[in-house]
Coordinates of C-alpha atoms in Angstrom, one line a residue:
M1 CA -10.3 19.4 -24.9
G2 CA -9.4 15.2 -23.8
S3 CA -5.9 15.5 -22.8
S4 CA -6.7 19.1 -21.3
S5 CA -8.6 17.2 -19.1
K6 CA -7.0 14.4 -18.2
S7 CA -4.1 16.4 -17.6
A8 CA -6.1 18.6 -14.8
D9 CA -8.1 15.3 -12.8
A10 CA -4.1 13.9 -12.9
Q11 CA -2.6 16.8 -11.2
P12 CA -5.0 16.8 -7.8
L13 CA -3.6 13.3 -8.0
G14 CA -0.1 14.3 -8.7
D15 CA -0.9 17.4 -5.4
L16 CA -1.6 15.4 -3.3
A17 CA 1.0 11.8 -3.2
E18 CA 3.5 14.9 -3.9
T19 CA 1.9 15.3 -0.7
L20 CA 1.5 12.6 1.0
G21 CA 5.1 11.6 0.2
R22 CA 6.1 14.8 2.0
L23 CA 4.7 13.4 4.9
L24 CA 5.4 10.4 4.9
K25 CA 9.1 11.7 5.0
N26 CA 8.8 13.9 8.2
T27 CA 10.2 11.9 11.2
V28 CA 7.3 13.6 13.4
F29 CA 4.6 12.8 11.3
R30 CA 5.7 8.5 11.3
L31 CA 7.0 9.4 14.7
S32 CA 3.5 10.3 15.6
L33 CA 1.5 8.0 13.8
V34 CA 3.8 5.6 15.5
G35 CA 1.8 6.5 18.9
A36 CA -1.1 6.9 17.6
L37 CA -1.3 3.2 15.6
L38 CA -0.1 2.4 19.7
F39 CA -2.7 4.3 21.3
G40 CA -5.7 3.4 18.6
G41 CA -4.3 -0.6 19.7
S42 CA -4.2 -0.4 23.3
L43 CA -7.4 1.4 23.3
L44 CA -8.8 -1.8 20.9
V45 CA -7.1 -4.5 23.8
A46 CA -8.9 -2.9 26.8
Q47 CA -11.8 -3.2 24.7
L48 CA -11.6 -6.7 24.3
I49 CA -10.5 -7.0 27.9
V50 CA -13.8 -5.7 29.5
Y51 CA -15.7 -7.4 26.5
D52 CA -14.2 -10.2 27.7
R53 CA -15.5 -9.8 31.0
I54 CA -18.4 -8.7 30.6
V55 CA -19.9 -11.0 27.9
S56 CA -17.8 -13.2 27.9
A57 CA -18.1 -14.3 31.0
E58 CA -21.0 -14.2 30.9
I59 CA -21.6 -16.6 28.3
R60 CA -19.4 -19.0 30.5
R61 CA -21.6 -18.7 33.5
I62 CA -24.4 -20.1 30.9
D63 CA -22.9 -22.8 30.3
D64 CA -22.1 -23.3 34.3
G65 CA -26.1 -23.4 34.5
L66 CA -26.4 -25.6 31.5
R67 CA -23.9 -28.0 32.6
S68 CA -25.7 -28.0 35.9
D69 CA -28.7 -28.6 34.5
L70 CA -27.8 -31.0 32.5
I71 CA -26.4 -33.5 34.6
E72 CA -29.2 -33.0 36.6
L73 CA -31.9 -34.1 33.3
Q74 CA -29.1 -36.3 32.8
S75 CA -29.8 -38.2 36.6
L76 CA -33.7 -37.7 35.8
F77 CA -33.2 -39.9 32.8
E78 CA -30.9 -43.0 34.5
K79 CA -33.4 -43.2 36.9
G80 CA -37.2 -42.9 34.8
G81 CA -38.1 -41.8 32.3
D82 CA -41.4 -40.7 33.6
R83 CA -39.3 -38.4 36.0
V84 CA -38.3 -36.6 33.3
F85 CA -41.8 -35.7 32.5
Q86 CA -43.1 -35.2 36.0
E87 CA -40.4 -32.1 36.1
A88 CA -41.9 -30.9 32.4
K89 CA -45.0 -31.0 34.1
R90 CA -43.4 -29.4 36.5
I91 CA -42.3 -26.6 34.5
G92 CA -44.8 -26.3 31.4
A93 CA -44.6 -27.8 28.1
L94 CA -44.9 -26.6 25.0
P95 CA -46.6 -27.9 22.3
I96 CA -44.6 -30.9 20.2
D97 CA -42.5 -30.7 17.4
T98 CA -41.6 -32.7 14.6
P99 CA -37.5 -32.8 13.3
E100 CA -37.8 -30.7 10.3
T101 CA -39.2 -27.8 12.8
S102 CA -37.3 -28.5 14.7
P103 CA -33.7 -25.9 14.8
L104 CA -32.1 -27.5 17.0
A105 CA -32.5 -31.5 16.5
Q106 CA -31.9 -30.6 11.8
P107 CA -27.9 -30.8 12.8
Y108 CA -28.2 -33.7 13.7
F109 CA -29.5 -35.9 12.2
D110 CA -29.0 -36.4 8.0
Q111 CA -32.6 -37.0 6.1
G112 CA -32.5 -40.5 6.6
A113 CA -31.8 -40.3 10.6
R114 CA -34.4 -37.9 10.8
E115 CA -36.9 -40.0 9.1
T116 CA -36.4 -42.9 11.7
V117 CA -37.0 -39.6 14.8
E118 CA -41.2 -39.8 15.1
R119 CA -41.1 -36.7 17.5
V120 CA -38.9 -33.6 19.3
V121 CA -40.2 -32.3 23.0
T122 CA -39.5 -29.7 23.7
L123 CA -39.7 -28.0 27.3
R124 CA -39.4 -24.1 28.8
D125 CA -38.8 -23.3 31.2
L126 CA -40.6 -19.5 31.5
S127 CA -38.6 -18.1 34.4
D128 CA -35.2 -18.4 33.3
D129 CA -35.7 -18.2 30.1
T130 CA -34.6 -22.2 29.3
Y131 CA -34.7 -24.6 26.8
S132 CA -34.9 -28.1 27.1
M133 CA -35.5 -30.3 23.9
F134 CA -35.8 -34.5 23.5
V135 CA -35.3 -36.3 20.9
F136 CA -36.7 -39.7 21.3
K137 CA -36.7 -42.1 18.0
G138 CA -39.6 -44.1 17.5
R139 CA -39.0 -46.9 20.0
K140 CA -42.1 -47.7 22.5
S141 CA -40.8 -48.8 26.2
G142 CA -41.8 -46.9 28.4
K143 CA -45.5 -45.5 29.7
L144 CA -48.0 -42.3 30.2
V145 CA -46.3 -40.5 33.3
T146 CA -49.4 -37.7 32.3
E147 CA -52.9 -36.5 31.6
E148 CA -50.9 -34.1 30.1
I149 CA -48.6 -36.5 28.0
A150 CA -51.4 -38.7 27.3
A151 CA -53.7 -36.0 26.0
L152 CA -50.9 -35.4 23.6
G153 CA -51.6 -38.8 22.3
M154 CA -47.4 -39.2 22.4
D155 CA -45.6 -42.1 24.5
A156 CA -43.1 -40.6 25.7
P157 CA -40.6 -43.5 26.8
S158 CA -38.3 -44.3 30.0
L159 CA -34.2 -44.4 29.6
A160 CA -33.5 -46.3 32.4
G161 CA -30.5 -48.2 31.6
F162 CA -29.7 -46.1 28.5
V163 CA -25.9 -44.5 27.3
S164 CA -25.4 -40.8 27.3
R165 CA -22.4 -39.9 25.6
G166 CA -20.3 -37.2 23.9
L167 CA -21.2 -33.5 25.1
I168 CA -22.1 -31.1 23.1
R169 CA -21.4 -27.0 23.5
E170 CA -23.9 -25.4 19.7
R171 CA -24.9 -21.9 19.7
A172 CA -28.2 -21.9 17.7
I173 CA -31.9 -20.3 16.8
A174 CA -34.9 -21.2 18.9
T175 CA -38.6 -20.1 17.4
V176 CA -40.0 -19.2 20.3
S177 CA -44.1 -18.1 19.9
D178 CA -45.4 -15.7 22.4
I179 CA -49.2 -17.8 23.5
E180 CA -50.5 -13.5 24.8
T181 CA -49.4 -11.8 21.5
D182 CA -49.5 -15.0 18.9
R183 CA -46.4 -13.4 17.2
T184 CA -42.9 -16.0 17.0
E185 CA -39.6 -14.5 17.6
E186 CA -36.4 -16.4 16.8
R187 CA -33.1 -16.4 19.8
R188 CA -30.4 -17.1 20.2
V189 CA -29.7 -20.3 22.5
Q190 CA -26.1 -21.2 23.8
V191 CA -27.4 -25.2 23.9
L192 CA -25.7 -28.4 26.1
G193 CA -26.4 -31.9 24.6
L194 CA -26.0 -35.4 25.3
V195 CA -26.4 -38.3 22.9
I196 CA -28.0 -40.6 24.2
Y197 CA -27.4 -44.6 23.3
E198 CA -28.0 -47.8 24.3
D199 CA -26.2 -50.3 22.7
E200 CA -23.7 -48.9 20.9
V201 CA -27.5 -47.3 18.9
R202 CA -28.1 -43.5 19.3
V203 CA -31.5 -43.9 20.3
G204 CA -31.7 -40.1 21.5
I205 CA -30.0 -36.5 22.2
L206 CA -31.1 -34.0 25.9
F207 CA -30.4 -30.7 24.7
V208 CA -30.4 -28.1 27.4
G209 CA -29.6 -24.5 26.7
R210 CA -30.9 -20.7 27.9
D211 CA -32.3 -17.7 26.4
I212 CA -28.4 -15.8 25.3
E213 CA -30.0 -12.5 23.0
T214 CA -30.2 -10.7 25.3
I215 CA -26.8 -11.0 25.9
M216 CA -25.2 -10.9 22.4
R217 CA -27.6 -8.0 21.0
T218 CA -25.6 -5.9 24.2
G219 CA -22.3 -7.7 22.7
E220 CA -22.9 -7.0 19.2
R221 CA -23.9 -3.1 20.7
M222 CA -19.9 -3.3 22.5
R223 CA -18.2 -4.2 19.4
S224 CA -20.0 -2.0 17.4
A225 CA -19.0 1.3 20.1
M226 CA -15.4 -0.4 20.5
T227 CA -15.0 -0.7 16.5
T228 CA -16.3 2.6 15.8
S229 CA -14.4 5.0 19.1
S230 CA -10.9 2.6 18.0
F231 CA -11.4 3.8 14.9
I232 CA -12.3 7.7 15.6
A233 CA -9.2 7.5 17.8
L234 CA -6.9 6.2 15.2
F235 CA -8.2 9.3 12.4
L236 CA -8.3 12.1 15.5
G237 CA -4.0 10.6 16.0
I238 CA -3.9 10.9 12.5
L239 CA -5.3 14.5 11.9
S240 CA -2.9 15.4 15.0
S241 CA 0.2 14.1 13.8
I242 CA -0.1 16.2 10.2
F243 CA -0.9 18.5 12.6
V244 CA 2.0 18.0 14.7
A245 CA 3.7 17.0 11.7
R246 CA 3.0 20.2 9.7
R247 CA 4.0 22.8 12.6
F248 CA 7.1 21.1 12.9
A249 CA 7.9 21.5 9.6
R250 CA 7.4 25.3 9.3
R251 CA 9.8 25.7 12.0
V252 CA 12.4 23.5 10.9
D253 CA 11.7 25.0 6.9
I254 CA 13.0 28.0 8.3
L255 CA 16.4 26.6 9.8
N256 CA 16.6 25.1 6.8
K257 CA 16.3 27.8 4.8
L258 CA 19.0 30.1 7.6
A259 CA 21.4 27.7 6.2
T260 CA 20.7 28.0 2.7
D261 CA 20.8 31.5 3.5
V262 CA 24.4 31.0 5.1
Q263 CA 26.0 28.6 2.7
A264 CA 24.7 31.3 0.2
G265 CA 27.0 34.5 1.8
H266 CA 24.4 36.0 4.1
L267 CA 26.1 35.5 7.3
D268 CA 23.8 38.2 8.2
R269 CA 20.6 36.1 8.8
R270 CA 19.4 34.5 11.8
A271 CA 17.0 32.4 13.5
P272 CA 13.4 33.6 14.7
R273 CA 13.0 33.5 17.7
T274 CA 9.1 32.4 19.8
Y275 CA 10.3 32.7 23.3
S276 CA 9.0 30.1 24.3
E277 CA 12.2 28.0 25.9
D278 CA 11.5 24.0 24.1
E279 CA 13.8 22.8 22.0
M280 CA 13.2 24.4 18.7
D281 CA 13.5 27.9 20.2
R282 CA 16.8 27.0 22.5
L283 CA 18.1 25.5 18.8
A284 CA 17.3 28.8 17.2
E285 CA 19.2 30.3 20.6
H286 CA 22.7 27.8 19.7
L287 CA 22.0 28.7 16.0
N288 CA 22.3 32.4 16.3
G289 CA 25.0 32.2 18.8
M290 CA 27.1 29.6 16.0
L291 CA 26.3 32.6 13.2
D292 CA 27.3 35.8 15.3
H293 CA 31.0 33.7 16.1
I294 CA 31.3 32.5 12.8
D295 CA 30.4 36.3 11.6
R296 CA 32.9 37.5 14.1
L297 CA 35.5 35.1 13.4
M298 CA 35.0 36.0 9.6
Q299 CA 35.3 39.6 10.4
A300 CA 38.5 38.8 12.2
M301 CA 40.1 37.4 9.0
R302 CA 39.1 40.1 6.5
Y303 CA 41.0 42.3 8.7
A304 CA 43.4 39.8 9.0
G305 CA 44.0 38.7 5.3
D306 CA 43.5 42.8 4.9
S307 CA 46.1 43.1 7.1
V308 CA 48.5 40.0 5.6
A309 CA 48.1 42.2 2.4
H310 CA 49.2 45.7 3.2
D311 CA 52.3 44.8 5.0
L312 CA 52.9 41.9 2.3
R313 CA 52.3 43.0 -0.6
T314 CA 53.5 46.6 -0.6
P315 CA 57.4 45.5 0.5
L316 CA 56.7 42.4 -2.0
T317 CA 56.4 44.5 -4.4
R318 CA 58.9 47.9 -3.5
L319 CA 61.4 44.2 -3.8
R320 CA 60.1 43.7 -7.3
T321 CA 60.6 47.7 -8.9
R322 CA 64.1 47.6 -6.8
L323 CA 65.1 44.3 -8.6
E324 CA 63.8 45.3 -11.9
T325 CA 65.4 49.6 -11.5
A326 CA 68.4 46.6 -10.9
A327 CA 68.5 44.7 -13.3
V328 CA 68.3 47.9 -16.3
E329 CA 70.7 49.1 -14.3
A330 CA 73.0 46.9 -15.0
G331 CA 72.6 46.1 -18.6
D332 CA 73.5 42.8 -20.7
S333 CA 75.4 41.3 -18.2
P334 CA 75.6 37.9 -16.1
E335 CA 74.2 40.6 -12.7
G336 CA 71.6 41.9 -14.6
D337 CA 70.3 38.7 -15.4
V338 CA 70.3 37.0 -12.0
L339 CA 68.3 40.2 -11.2
Y340 CA 66.0 40.2 -14.0
A341 CA 64.9 36.2 -12.8
A342 CA 64.4 37.3 -9.5
A343 CA 61.8 40.0 -9.9
G344 CA 60.5 37.2 -12.1
D345 CA 60.4 35.4 -8.8
A346 CA 59.0 37.9 -6.8
D347 CA 56.3 38.2 -9.7
E348 CA 55.8 34.6 -9.2
L349 CA 55.6 35.0 -5.4
L350 CA 53.0 38.0 -5.6
S351 CA 50.6 36.3 -8.3
T352 CA 50.8 32.8 -6.1
F353 CA 50.4 35.6 -2.7
D354 CA 47.3 36.9 -4.1
S355 CA 45.7 33.5 -5.6
V356 CA 45.7 32.8 -1.9
L357 CA 44.1 35.6 -0.8
R358 CA 41.8 35.4 -3.5
I359 CA 40.9 31.9 -2.8
A360 CA 40.4 32.4 0.8
R361 CA 38.1 35.2 0.3
L362 CA 35.9 32.6 -2.4
E363 CA 35.8 30.9 0.3
A364 CA 35.0 33.0 2.7
G365 CA 32.0 33.8 0.6
E366 CA 32.9 37.2 -0.6
R367 CA 31.3 38.2 -4.1
R368 CA 28.5 35.2 -3.6
E369 CA 26.3 38.8 -3.2
L370 CA 27.5 39.3 -7.4
L371 CA 26.2 36.7 -8.7
K372 CA 23.9 37.7 -11.1
P373 CA 21.7 35.9 -13.8
L374 CA 24.1 36.4 -17.2
D375 CA 24.2 34.4 -20.7
P376 CA 27.8 32.9 -20.5
K377 CA 28.2 32.6 -24.5
P378 CA 29.6 36.2 -24.3
I379 CA 32.0 36.0 -21.8
L380 CA 33.3 32.6 -23.6
D381 CA 33.0 33.8 -27.2
D382 CA 36.1 36.1 -26.0
L383 CA 38.1 34.2 -24.5
A384 CA 37.8 31.6 -27.3
E385 CA 39.6 34.8 -29.2
L386 CA 42.4 35.5 -27.4
Y387 CA 42.9 32.2 -26.3
E388 CA 43.1 31.0 -30.6
P389 CA 46.6 32.9 -31.3
A390 CA 48.3 32.0 -28.2
C391 CA 47.7 27.8 -29.3
E392 CA 48.9 28.6 -32.8
D393 CA 52.1 29.9 -31.2
A394 CA 51.9 26.9 -29.1
G395 CA 51.3 24.6 -32.2
L396 CA 47.7 23.4 -30.8
S397 CA 44.7 23.3 -32.4
F398 CA 41.8 25.3 -30.7
T399 CA 38.7 24.7 -31.7
Y400 CA 34.9 26.1 -29.5
D401 CA 31.4 25.5 -29.5
I402 CA 29.3 27.6 -27.4
E403 CA 25.5 27.0 -27.4
S404 CA 23.2 31.0 -27.3
G405 CA 20.3 31.3 -24.9
L406 CA 21.8 29.6 -21.7
T407 CA 22.0 31.4 -18.6
I408 CA 23.8 31.1 -15.4
M409 CA 23.8 32.9 -12.2
A410 CA 27.6 34.2 -12.1
D411 CA 30.1 37.0 -11.6
R412 CA 30.9 37.8 -14.5
G413 CA 35.0 38.3 -12.9
L414 CA 34.9 35.2 -12.1
L415 CA 34.0 32.7 -14.7
S416 CA 36.1 34.5 -16.5
Q417 CA 38.6 34.0 -14.1
A418 CA 37.7 29.9 -14.2
V419 CA 37.4 29.4 -17.7
S420 CA 40.9 31.3 -18.2
N421 CA 42.3 28.6 -15.3
L422 CA 40.9 25.9 -17.3
V423 CA 42.9 26.6 -20.6
E424 CA 45.8 27.5 -20.0
N425 CA 46.1 24.5 -17.8
A426 CA 45.4 22.5 -21.1
I427 CA 47.6 24.9 -23.0
K428 CA 50.7 23.7 -20.4
Y429 CA 50.1 20.1 -20.0
A430 CA 48.6 19.4 -23.5
G431 CA 52.2 20.1 -24.8
G432 CA 52.7 21.9 -28.4
G433 CA 53.0 19.8 -31.7
G434 CA 51.6 17.1 -32.3
G435 CA 48.2 17.9 -33.6
S436 CA 47.5 18.6 -29.5
R437 CA 43.5 19.5 -29.3
I438 CA 41.7 22.7 -27.1
H439 CA 38.3 21.3 -27.5
L440 CA 36.2 25.0 -25.1
S441 CA 32.3 23.9 -24.6
A442 CA 28.6 25.7 -23.2
Q443 CA 25.9 23.4 -23.4
K444 CA 22.9 22.9 -21.5
G445 CA 22.5 19.9 -19.2
Q446 CA 20.3 18.0 -18.2
R447 CA 17.1 19.8 -16.0
G448 CA 18.1 22.7 -17.0
R449 CA 21.6 22.6 -15.8
V450 CA 24.3 24.6 -17.9
R451 CA 27.6 22.2 -18.6
I452 CA 31.3 24.9 -19.1
F453 CA 34.1 22.5 -19.7
V454 CA 37.6 22.7 -21.3
V455 CA 39.1 19.4 -22.9
D456 CA 42.2 18.2 -24.5
D457 CA 43.9 14.6 -25.4
G458 CA 47.2 15.5 -23.4
P459 CA 48.1 13.3 -20.4
G460 CA 45.6 13.9 -18.1
I461 CA 45.4 13.1 -14.7
P462 CA 45.0 9.9 -12.9
V463 CA 42.2 8.9 -11.4
F464 CA 42.9 8.2 -8.4
D465 CA 44.8 12.2 -8.3
R466 CA 42.2 14.1 -9.6
E467 CA 40.5 14.5 -6.3
R468 CA 44.8 15.5 -4.8
V469 CA 44.3 17.9 -7.2
R470 CA 41.7 20.6 -6.1
E471 CA 43.7 21.3 -2.9
R472 CA 45.7 23.8 -3.0
F473 CA 49.3 23.6 -3.7
V474 CA 49.5 20.7 -5.0
R475 CA 51.7 19.6 -8.1
L476 CA 51.8 16.1 -9.4
D477 CA 55.3 15.1 -10.4
K478 CA 55.6 14.8 -13.9
S479 CA 54.6 18.6 -13.2
R480 CA 56.9 19.4 -11.0
T481 CA 59.5 20.9 -13.8
L482 CA 56.6 23.7 -15.7
P483 CA 56.3 26.9 -13.8
G484 CA 53.5 26.8 -11.5
S485 CA 51.9 26.9 -8.0
G486 CA 49.8 24.3 -7.5
L487 CA 46.5 27.0 -7.1
G488 CA 45.4 27.2 -10.0
L489 CA 42.9 23.4 -10.3
A490 CA 42.3 25.5 -6.0
L491 CA 41.2 28.1 -7.6
V492 CA 38.5 26.7 -10.1
D493 CA 37.0 24.6 -7.1
A494 CA 36.8 28.5 -5.3
I495 CA 34.5 29.9 -7.7
A496 CA 32.5 27.3 -8.6
D497 CA 31.9 26.8 -4.6
L498 CA 31.1 30.2 -4.8
H499 CA 28.5 29.2 -7.7
Q500 CA 26.6 26.1 -6.1
A501 CA 28.4 24.7 -10.1
E502 CA 30.1 20.9 -9.9
L503 CA 33.8 20.3 -11.2
I504 CA 34.0 17.8 -12.2
L505 CA 37.4 15.3 -13.5
D506 CA 37.3 13.1 -16.3
D507 CA 39.1 11.6 -19.8
G508 CA 39.1 13.5 -22.3
L509 CA 40.1 13.5 -25.9
G510 CA 42.4 11.0 -25.4
S511 CA 39.6 8.5 -24.5
D512 CA 37.1 9.5 -27.7
A513 CA 34.8 10.8 -24.6
V514 CA 33.6 13.6 -26.1
L515 CA 34.8 13.8 -30.2
A516 CA 34.7 10.3 -32.2
G517 CA 37.7 9.7 -34.4
H518 CA 40.8 10.2 -33.3
D519 CA 42.9 7.6 -32.0
D520 CA 46.1 9.6 -32.9
H521 CA 47.1 10.1 -28.8
D522 CA 50.0 8.4 -28.1
G523 CA 48.1 6.4 -25.1
R524 CA 47.1 9.5 -24.0
P525 CA 43.9 10.2 -22.2
G526 CA 43.6 13.9 -22.0
L527 CA 41.7 15.9 -19.7
K528 CA 38.3 17.1 -18.9
V529 CA 37.3 19.1 -16.6
E530 CA 33.4 20.2 -16.6
L531 CA 31.6 23.5 -14.8
V532 CA 27.7 21.9 -14.1
F533 CA 26.4 25.3 -13.0
P534 CA 23.0 24.4 -11.5
R535 CA 19.2 26.4 -13.4
A536 CA 18.9 29.8 -13.3
K537 CA 16.0 32.3 -14.4
S538 CA 16.6 33.6 -18.1
V539 CA 17.9 36.9 -19.0
K540 CA 17.4 39.1 -21.5
T541 CA 21.3 39.9 -22.6
D542 CA 21.9 42.9 -24.2
D543 CA 25.0 42.4 -25.5
S544 CA 23.8 38.2 -26.8
P545 CA 25.0 37.9 -29.7
S546 CA 22.3 36.1 -32.1
D547 CA 24.2 33.8 -34.0
G548 CA 25.9 30.1 -32.7
R549 CA 29.6 30.8 -34.1
K550 CA 32.4 27.6 -33.5
G551 CA 35.6 28.4 -34.5
G552 CA 38.4 27.0 -37.2
S553 CA 42.0 25.4 -35.7
A554 CA 45.1 27.3 -36.0

């Protein structure tokens, strides 16, 4: 129960991973995704530029104003502290803070320094939200300059002759009190400050700040809007990429299906058109034109082949018949032997001619429509029973091992022709006597494929010649003394191609590749010729025997 639920949960994840994999392999999706990313990035860059022009520019403008205010206050300090407090009286003064309650002063005094700080004076210009704050040590070097300051019981020092250096730029939090509503609010303040020194000793800090809470909130809203709009643009871009990719993939899949059908021999299939005159519609038009042209060429070739078959086979058949008749009339004479040899040559010529025509027709896709699911065991059993006596007469050991329940898409006659060619080649080239062996086998391979192979311990084929021997009329030097036309493997290759099977040539019994324990092959590697058929739907055959079978040696 638990394992089934786990597999059920894993199935959607597997489907999702497969879908994502197909999307990532789709060229149109990748290009569209790159476009969406570029668009989203461009939108974000444009929004950042707007943000810089609005918020950052306003902050810079405030910095410039604060710098001017700081220069003015610094000038007042240099002329005397009384001028500063007169200015404070003009703009209005807020209560005096302690160093512990002043948020602007705290970062600039450690615990030891705070013990020497006696007062923090905070001034605020209510008209333009400008804050000024003066932090003084407990040095009494001035006089009372205003009644308001005197009423608070504080001494205001004069800073005439003091040195100021070290510009401080901060963004701090200031607590603002509303006198009318008796409410406090924390607001962000852009601050510029100067450290005041006397004889290289820091005696105070002059701060000038301006309320930027409204600007910062505007900037935060802009950043939030920019982030949201960028994600929305990216999301819509990905959705449009998926839509375009799937729509394009459907049209490409139609063309791929067409190519597969044509490869399977259905030359009458054509690509559907939308008549929208876009790229895919023009491609479909050109493909249909190409297929029409190929179809005309194939029909012309069939007509030419039929004409050649009719015009040449008939004279060759008559020639062979006359030669055989003349040989019979000549009897047991030298002339009769020559006539019999000529009739045999005519027979071989007819056989070669038939093989060439058959290869041409197979390569043209003829008989592909006759392929159907079948069990190869009955066919291979019949061939094994047919060739076992022939191998025995040739002094060869013939064995076979054919599994039951195999299914391939094949034409019965062509399959028999291909395996017959392979067995006859093995008989011809393995050599008689000396315990030479031939083995025929059919077994299930990986991923549902079916392997049918003939293997021997003969001289084999060198690796560098294994592709060349698939061509027509190719015969290796060591086999030119034997009868044949060099069309056997070419015909098998054409049959394999028609069945969409793979023809593989490898070392045989001599290299112990298939059967172990035999080392008496005199250095001959042998040859293994294998037909690997693709997976096919299972089919129930009436003539399939129920029992497995292994042949013995002759």
